[in-house]
């Protein structure tokens, strides 16, 4: 705001001191050029608005500068779009790696280690998400938590807002009594809000779930999947994310993830809230809290577990 206020003062001062027939004052033009060079579109629009209000005789020159700016921005956007279209499968991936520790409550009350990987490829017509996480703990010489989750979720974009999703997930949670659980789902998603700072999307579809229990029994069932994803870039250093439903969510960031799979016999709900604080470069620290709830766990198991995690996150 300090720079913008200074720009306003200079523009106003120069504008009232110049002859009516003179060209756009050099300081005013320099301020517009500086705003354009900053790369911040909001600053450009604000400075140009003030320049027009205080230099009504130079609207043509200001409009010419804006036309040139808009043309360059359109060219940059077209180049980025073409790059996405031409990129191969192994190009333009973004991701995170995470490693840290946790404290659990519920079926166990111990300390353990946690790790995870998240990969995203966002192309013009499709998007591919890959997530993997492992939590492990031992107490008095025996393993008390051995939990693994791997999820692959491709999206096909029908438009800027409507998309189809497919989801395949593998889970292992010996604490909850199953050695393997597979979930397959497909359906539609819709982005209700999508701006620079806020994204709100919903998705829903049928699912099939196959569970192999520790005791050797197996069960297959039809299920329903409902999801809500919410991202809010509160500031440059703070981001809040809420992903709710379905099978499955730098600078200081927060994110919340909640997942629900519902069938006639059992419902699974997972909710995670996290805050990421940037340390240096691509390295951040993450504080998170996770709740896992099974409505129909094996006999002798508690329905709800929680994990409080502290970890380091590296963006790549």
Coordinates of C-alpha atoms in Angstrom, one line a residue:
X1 CA 0.0 0.0 0.0
X2 CA 2.9 2.4 0.7
X3 CA 4.2 2.1 -2.9
X4 CA 0.7 2.6 -4.3
X5 CA 0.1 5.7 -2.1
X6 CA 3.4 7.2 -3.2
X7 CA 2.4 6.5 -6.9
X8 CA -0.9 8.2 -6.3
X9 CA 0.8 11.3 -4.8
X10 CA 3.3 11.6 -7.6
X11 CA 0.6 11.2 -10.3
X12 CA -1.7 13.7 -8.7
X13 CA 1.2 16.2 -8.1
X14 CA 2.6 16.0 -11.6
X15 CA -0.8 16.0 -13.2
X16 CA -1.9 19.4 -11.7
X17 CA 1.4 21.0 -12.6
X18 CA 1.6 20.1 -16.3
X19 CA 0.1 22.1 -19.2
X20 CA -3.1 20.7 -20.7
X21 CA -1.6 20.0 -24.1
X22 CA 1.5 18.2 -22.8
X23 CA 2.1 14.6 -23.3
X24 CA 1.8 12.1 -20.4
X25 CA 4.3 13.2 -17.8
X26 CA 7.4 11.1 -17.5
X27 CA 6.9 10.3 -13.8
X28 CA 3.3 9.1 -14.5
X29 CA 4.4 7.0 -17.3
X30 CA 7.3 5.6 -15.1
X31 CA 4.8 4.7 -12.4
X32 CA 2.6 2.8 -14.9
X33 CA 5.7 1.0 -16.3
X34 CA 6.8 0.1 -12.7
X35 CA 3.3 -1.3 -11.9
X36 CA 3.4 -3.4 -15.1
X37 CA 7.0 -4.6 -14.3
X38 CA 5.8 -5.8 -10.8
X39 CA 3.6 -8.4 -12.4
X40 CA 0.7 -7.6 -10.1
X41 CA -2.4 -7.0 -12.2
X42 CA -4.3 -5.4 -9.3
X43 CA -1.5 -2.8 -8.9
X44 CA -1.5 -2.1 -12.7
X45 CA -5.3 -1.5 -12.7
X46 CA -5.1 0.7 -9.6
X47 CA -2.3 2.9 -10.9
X48 CA -3.9 3.2 -14.4
X49 CA -7.2 4.2 -12.8
X50 CA -5.5 7.0 -10.9
X51 CA -3.5 8.1 -13.9
X52 CA -6.7 8.3 -16.0
X53 CA -8.5 10.3 -13.4
X54 CA -5.7 12.8 -13.0
X55 CA -4.6 13.0 -16.6
X56 CA -7.9 13.2 -18.6
X57 CA -6.1 14.7 -21.6
X58 CA -3.8 11.7 -22.0
X59 CA -6.3 8.9 -22.0
X60 CA -5.3 7.8 -25.5
X61 CA -1.7 7.3 -24.5
X62 CA -2.7 5.5 -21.2
X63 CA -5.1 3.2 -23.2
X64 CA -2.3 2.5 -25.6
X65 CA -0.1 1.4 -22.8
X66 CA -2.8 -0.8 -21.4
X67 CA -3.6 -2.4 -24.8
X68 CA 0.1 -3.3 -25.1
X69 CA 0.1 -4.7 -21.6
X70 CA -3.0 -6.8 -22.2
X71 CA -1.6 -8.1 -25.5
X72 CA 1.6 -9.2 -23.8
X73 CA -0.5 -10.9 -21.0
X74 CA -2.6 -12.7 -23.6
X75 CA 0.6 -13.9 -25.4
X76 CA 2.0 -15.2 -22.1
X77 CA -1.3 -17.1 -21.3
X78 CA -1.4 -18.6 -24.8
X79 CA 2.2 -19.8 -24.5
X80 CA 1.5 -21.4 -21.1
X81 CA -1.6 -23.0 -22.6
X82 CA 0.3 -24.4 -25.6
X83 CA 3.1 -25.7 -23.2
X84 CA 0.4 -27.6 -21.3
X85 CA -1.0 -29.1 -24.5
X86 CA 2.4 -30.2 -25.8
X87 CA 3.8 -31.5 -22.5
X88 CA 4.5 -35.2 -22.3
X89 CA 3.2 -37.4 -19.5
X90 CA 6.3 -37.1 -17.4
X91 CA 6.5 -33.3 -17.7
X92 CA 5.0 -30.5 -15.6
X93 CA 4.5 -32.5 -12.4
X94 CA 4.4 -30.7 -9.1
X95 CA 4.5 -32.4 -5.7
X96 CA 5.3 -32.5 -2.0
X97 CA 7.3 -34.8 0.2
X98 CA 6.7 -35.0 3.9
X99 CA 8.5 -36.6 6.9
X100 CA 7.9 -36.2 10.6
X101 CA 6.4 -37.6 13.7
X102 CA 2.9 -38.0 15.3
X103 CA 1.1 -38.7 18.6
X104 CA -1.9 -41.0 18.4
X105 CA -5.1 -41.3 20.6
X106 CA -7.9 -43.8 20.4
X107 CA -6.9 -47.5 19.9
X108 CA -3.3 -46.5 20.8
X109 CA -1.7 -43.6 22.7
X110 CA 1.9 -43.5 21.4
X111 CA 4.4 -41.6 19.4
X112 CA 5.3 -42.6 15.8
X113 CA 6.8 -41.6 12.5
X114 CA 4.9 -40.4 9.4
X115 CA 5.7 -39.8 5.8
X116 CA 3.8 -38.9 2.6
X117 CA 4.1 -37.9 -1.1
X118 CA 1.7 -35.9 -3.2
X119 CA 2.0 -35.5 -7.0
X120 CA -0.2 -33.4 -9.3
X121 CA -0.2 -33.0 -13.1
X122 CA -2.6 -30.4 -14.3
X123 CA -3.0 -30.4 -18.1
X124 CA -5.5 -28.6 -20.3
X125 CA -8.3 -31.2 -20.4
X126 CA -7.3 -33.5 -17.6
X127 CA -5.7 -33.5 -14.1
X128 CA -4.0 -36.5 -12.3
X129 CA -3.5 -36.6 -8.5
X130 CA -1.4 -39.2 -6.7
X131 CA -1.2 -39.4 -2.9
X132 CA 0.6 -41.8 -0.7
X133 CA 1.0 -41.8 3.1
X134 CA 2.4 -44.1 5.8
X135 CA 2.2 -43.9 9.6
X136 CA 4.2 -46.3 11.8
X137 CA 4.6 -46.7 15.5
X138 CA 6.0 -49.3 18.0
X139 CA 5.4 -49.6 21.8
X140 CA 7.3 -51.9 24.1
X141 CA 8.8 -53.9 21.3
X142 CA 5.7 -54.5 19.2
X143 CA 4.1 -52.6 16.3
X144 CA 1.0 -50.7 17.4
X145 CA 0.3 -48.8 14.1
X146 CA 1.1 -49.9 10.5
X147 CA -1.0 -47.8 8.3
X148 CA -0.6 -47.2 4.5
X149 CA -2.8 -45.3 2.1
X150 CA -2.3 -44.9 -1.7
X151 CA -4.7 -43.0 -3.9
X152 CA -4.8 -42.3 -7.7
X153 CA -7.4 -39.9 -8.9
X154 CA -7.6 -38.7 -12.6
X155 CA -10.0 -35.9 -13.6
X156 CA -11.3 -35.1 -17.0
X157 CA -12.4 -31.5 -17.5
X158 CA -15.5 -30.9 -19.6
X159 CA -15.3 -27.2 -19.0
X160 CA -13.7 -24.7 -16.6
X161 CA -16.0 -25.9 -13.8
X162 CA -17.4 -29.3 -14.6
X163 CA -15.2 -32.4 -14.5
X164 CA -15.4 -36.2 -14.2
X165 CA -13.3 -38.1 -11.7
X166 CA -12.1 -41.6 -11.3
X167 CA -10.6 -42.8 -8.0
X168 CA -8.7 -45.9 -7.0
X169 CA -7.4 -46.3 -3.4
X170 CA -5.5 -48.9 -1.4
X171 CA -5.4 -48.9 2.4
X172 CA -3.9 -51.0 5.1
X173 CA -4.7 -50.4 8.7
X174 CA -3.9 -53.3 11.0
X175 CA -5.1 -51.2 14.0
X176 CA -8.6 -51.1 12.5
X177 CA -8.5 -54.8 11.7
X178 CA -8.0 -54.9 7.9
X179 CA -4.9 -56.0 6.0
X180 CA -6.1 -54.5 2.7
X181 CA -9.0 -52.4 1.6
X182 CA -9.6 -51.3 -2.1
X183 CA -12.0 -48.6 -3.1
X184 CA -12.9 -47.8 -6.7
X185 CA -15.2 -44.8 -7.5
X186 CA -16.2 -42.6 -10.4
X187 CA -18.5 -39.6 -10.8
X188 CA -18.8 -35.9 -11.5
X189 CA -17.3 -32.9 -9.9
X190 CA -18.1 -29.2 -10.1
X191 CA -16.1 -26.1 -9.1
X192 CA -18.7 -23.8 -7.5
X193 CA -16.1 -21.0 -6.9
X194 CA -12.7 -20.5 -8.5
X195 CA -10.8 -17.3 -8.1
X196 CA -7.2 -16.4 -7.5
X197 CA -7.5 -16.9 -3.8
X198 CA -10.6 -19.2 -3.3
X199 CA -11.6 -22.6 -4.8
X200 CA -14.7 -24.5 -3.8
X201 CA -15.5 -27.8 -5.6
X202 CA -17.9 -30.7 -4.9
X203 CA -17.9 -34.2 -6.3
X204 CA -20.1 -37.3 -5.9
X205 CA -20.4 -40.8 -7.3
X206 CA -20.9 -44.5 -6.6
X207 CA -18.1 -46.6 -5.2
X208 CA -17.1 -50.3 -4.7
X209 CA -15.2 -51.3 -1.6
X210 CA -13.4 -54.6 -1.1
X211 CA -12.0 -55.3 2.4
X212 CA -9.7 -58.1 3.5
X213 CA -9.7 -58.5 7.3
X214 CA -6.8 -59.5 9.5
X215 CA -8.6 -62.7 10.5
X216 CA -8.8 -63.8 6.9
X217 CA -12.4 -62.9 6.0
X218 CA -13.2 -60.7 3.1
X219 CA -16.2 -58.4 2.2
X220 CA -17.3 -56.6 -0.9
X221 CA -19.9 -53.8 -0.8
X222 CA -21.4 -51.0 -2.9
X223 CA -20.8 -47.5 -1.4
X224 CA -21.4 -43.8 -2.1
X225 CA -18.8 -41.1 -2.3
X226 CA -19.4 -37.4 -1.7
X227 CA -16.6 -34.8 -1.6
X228 CA -16.1 -31.1 -0.9
X229 CA -12.8 -29.4 -1.6
X230 CA -12.2 -25.9 -0.3
X231 CA -9.0 -23.8 -0.7
X232 CA -8.6 -20.3 0.6
X233 CA -5.3 -18.3 0.1
X234 CA -5.8 -16.1 3.1
X235 CA -2.6 -14.2 2.5
X236 CA 0.8 -14.7 0.8
X237 CA 1.9 -16.7 3.9
X238 CA -1.3 -18.5 4.9
X239 CA -3.5 -20.9 3.1
X240 CA -6.5 -22.9 4.3
X241 CA -7.8 -26.0 2.5
X242 CA -10.9 -28.1 3.3
X243 CA -11.4 -31.3 1.3
X244 CA -14.4 -33.2 2.6
X245 CA -16.1 -36.3 1.5
X246 CA -15.1 -38.8 -1.2
X247 CA -12.2 -41.1 -0.5
X248 CA -10.0 -38.6 0.3
X249 CA -6.4 -32.4 0.6
X250 CA 5.9 -22.3 0.3
X251 CA 4.6 -20.0 2.4
X252 CA 2.5 -20.7 5.5
X253 CA -0.4 -22.9 4.4
X254 CA -3.3 -24.6 6.1
X255 CA -5.3 -27.4 4.7
X256 CA -8.1 -29.6 5.9
X257 CA -9.0 -32.9 4.4
X258 CA -12.1 -35.0 5.2
X259 CA -13.2 -38.2 3.5
X260 CA -16.4 -40.2 3.7
X261 CA -17.3 -43.5 2.1
X262 CA -20.8 -44.7 3.0
X263 CA -22.3 -48.1 2.5
X264 CA -25.2 -50.0 4.1
X265 CA -22.9 -51.7 6.7
X266 CA -20.1 -49.3 7.5
X267 CA -19.1 -45.6 7.0
X268 CA -15.5 -44.4 6.9
X269 CA -14.8 -40.7 7.7
X270 CA -11.3 -39.1 7.7
X271 CA -10.7 -35.5 8.5
X272 CA -7.4 -33.7 8.5
X273 CA -6.6 -30.1 9.3
X274 CA -3.1 -28.8 8.8
X275 CA -1.0 -25.5 8.9
X276 CA 2.1 -25.2 6.8
X277 CA 4.7 -22.5 7.7
X278 CA 7.5 -21.7 5.3
X279 CA 11.0 -22.1 6.7
X280 CA 13.3 -21.4 3.7
X281 CA 13.0 -21.9 0.0
X282 CA 10.8 -24.9 -0.8
X283 CA 11.0 -26.2 2.8
X284 CA 8.1 -25.8 5.2
X285 CA 7.0 -27.2 8.5
X286 CA 3.5 -28.7 8.9
X287 CA 1.3 -29.0 12.0
X288 CA -1.8 -31.3 11.4
X289 CA -4.6 -33.0 13.2
X290 CA -6.3 -36.0 11.8
X291 CA -9.5 -37.9 12.9
X292 CA -10.3 -41.4 11.6
X293 CA -13.8 -42.8 12.3
X294 CA -15.2 -46.2 11.4
X295 CA -18.9 -46.8 12.3
X296 CA -18.5 -50.6 12.3
X297 CA -15.0 -51.5 13.3
X298 CA -14.0 -55.1 14.2
X299 CA -14.9 -56.3 17.7
X300 CA -12.6 -54.9 20.4
X301 CA -11.6 -51.8 18.4
X302 CA -12.5 -48.2 19.2
X303 CA -14.4 -46.4 16.5
X304 CA -12.3 -43.2 16.5
X305 CA -8.6 -42.6 16.2
X306 CA -6.7 -39.3 16.1
X307 CA -3.2 -38.3 14.9
X308 CA -1.4 -35.1 15.8
X309 CA 1.5 -34.7 13.3
X310 CA 4.5 -32.4 13.1
X311 CA 6.5 -32.7 9.9
X312 CA 8.8 -31.1 7.4
X313 CA 7.4 -30.6 3.9
X314 CA 9.4 -30.1 0.7
X315 CA 7.8 -28.7 -2.4
X316 CA 9.1 -29.7 -5.8

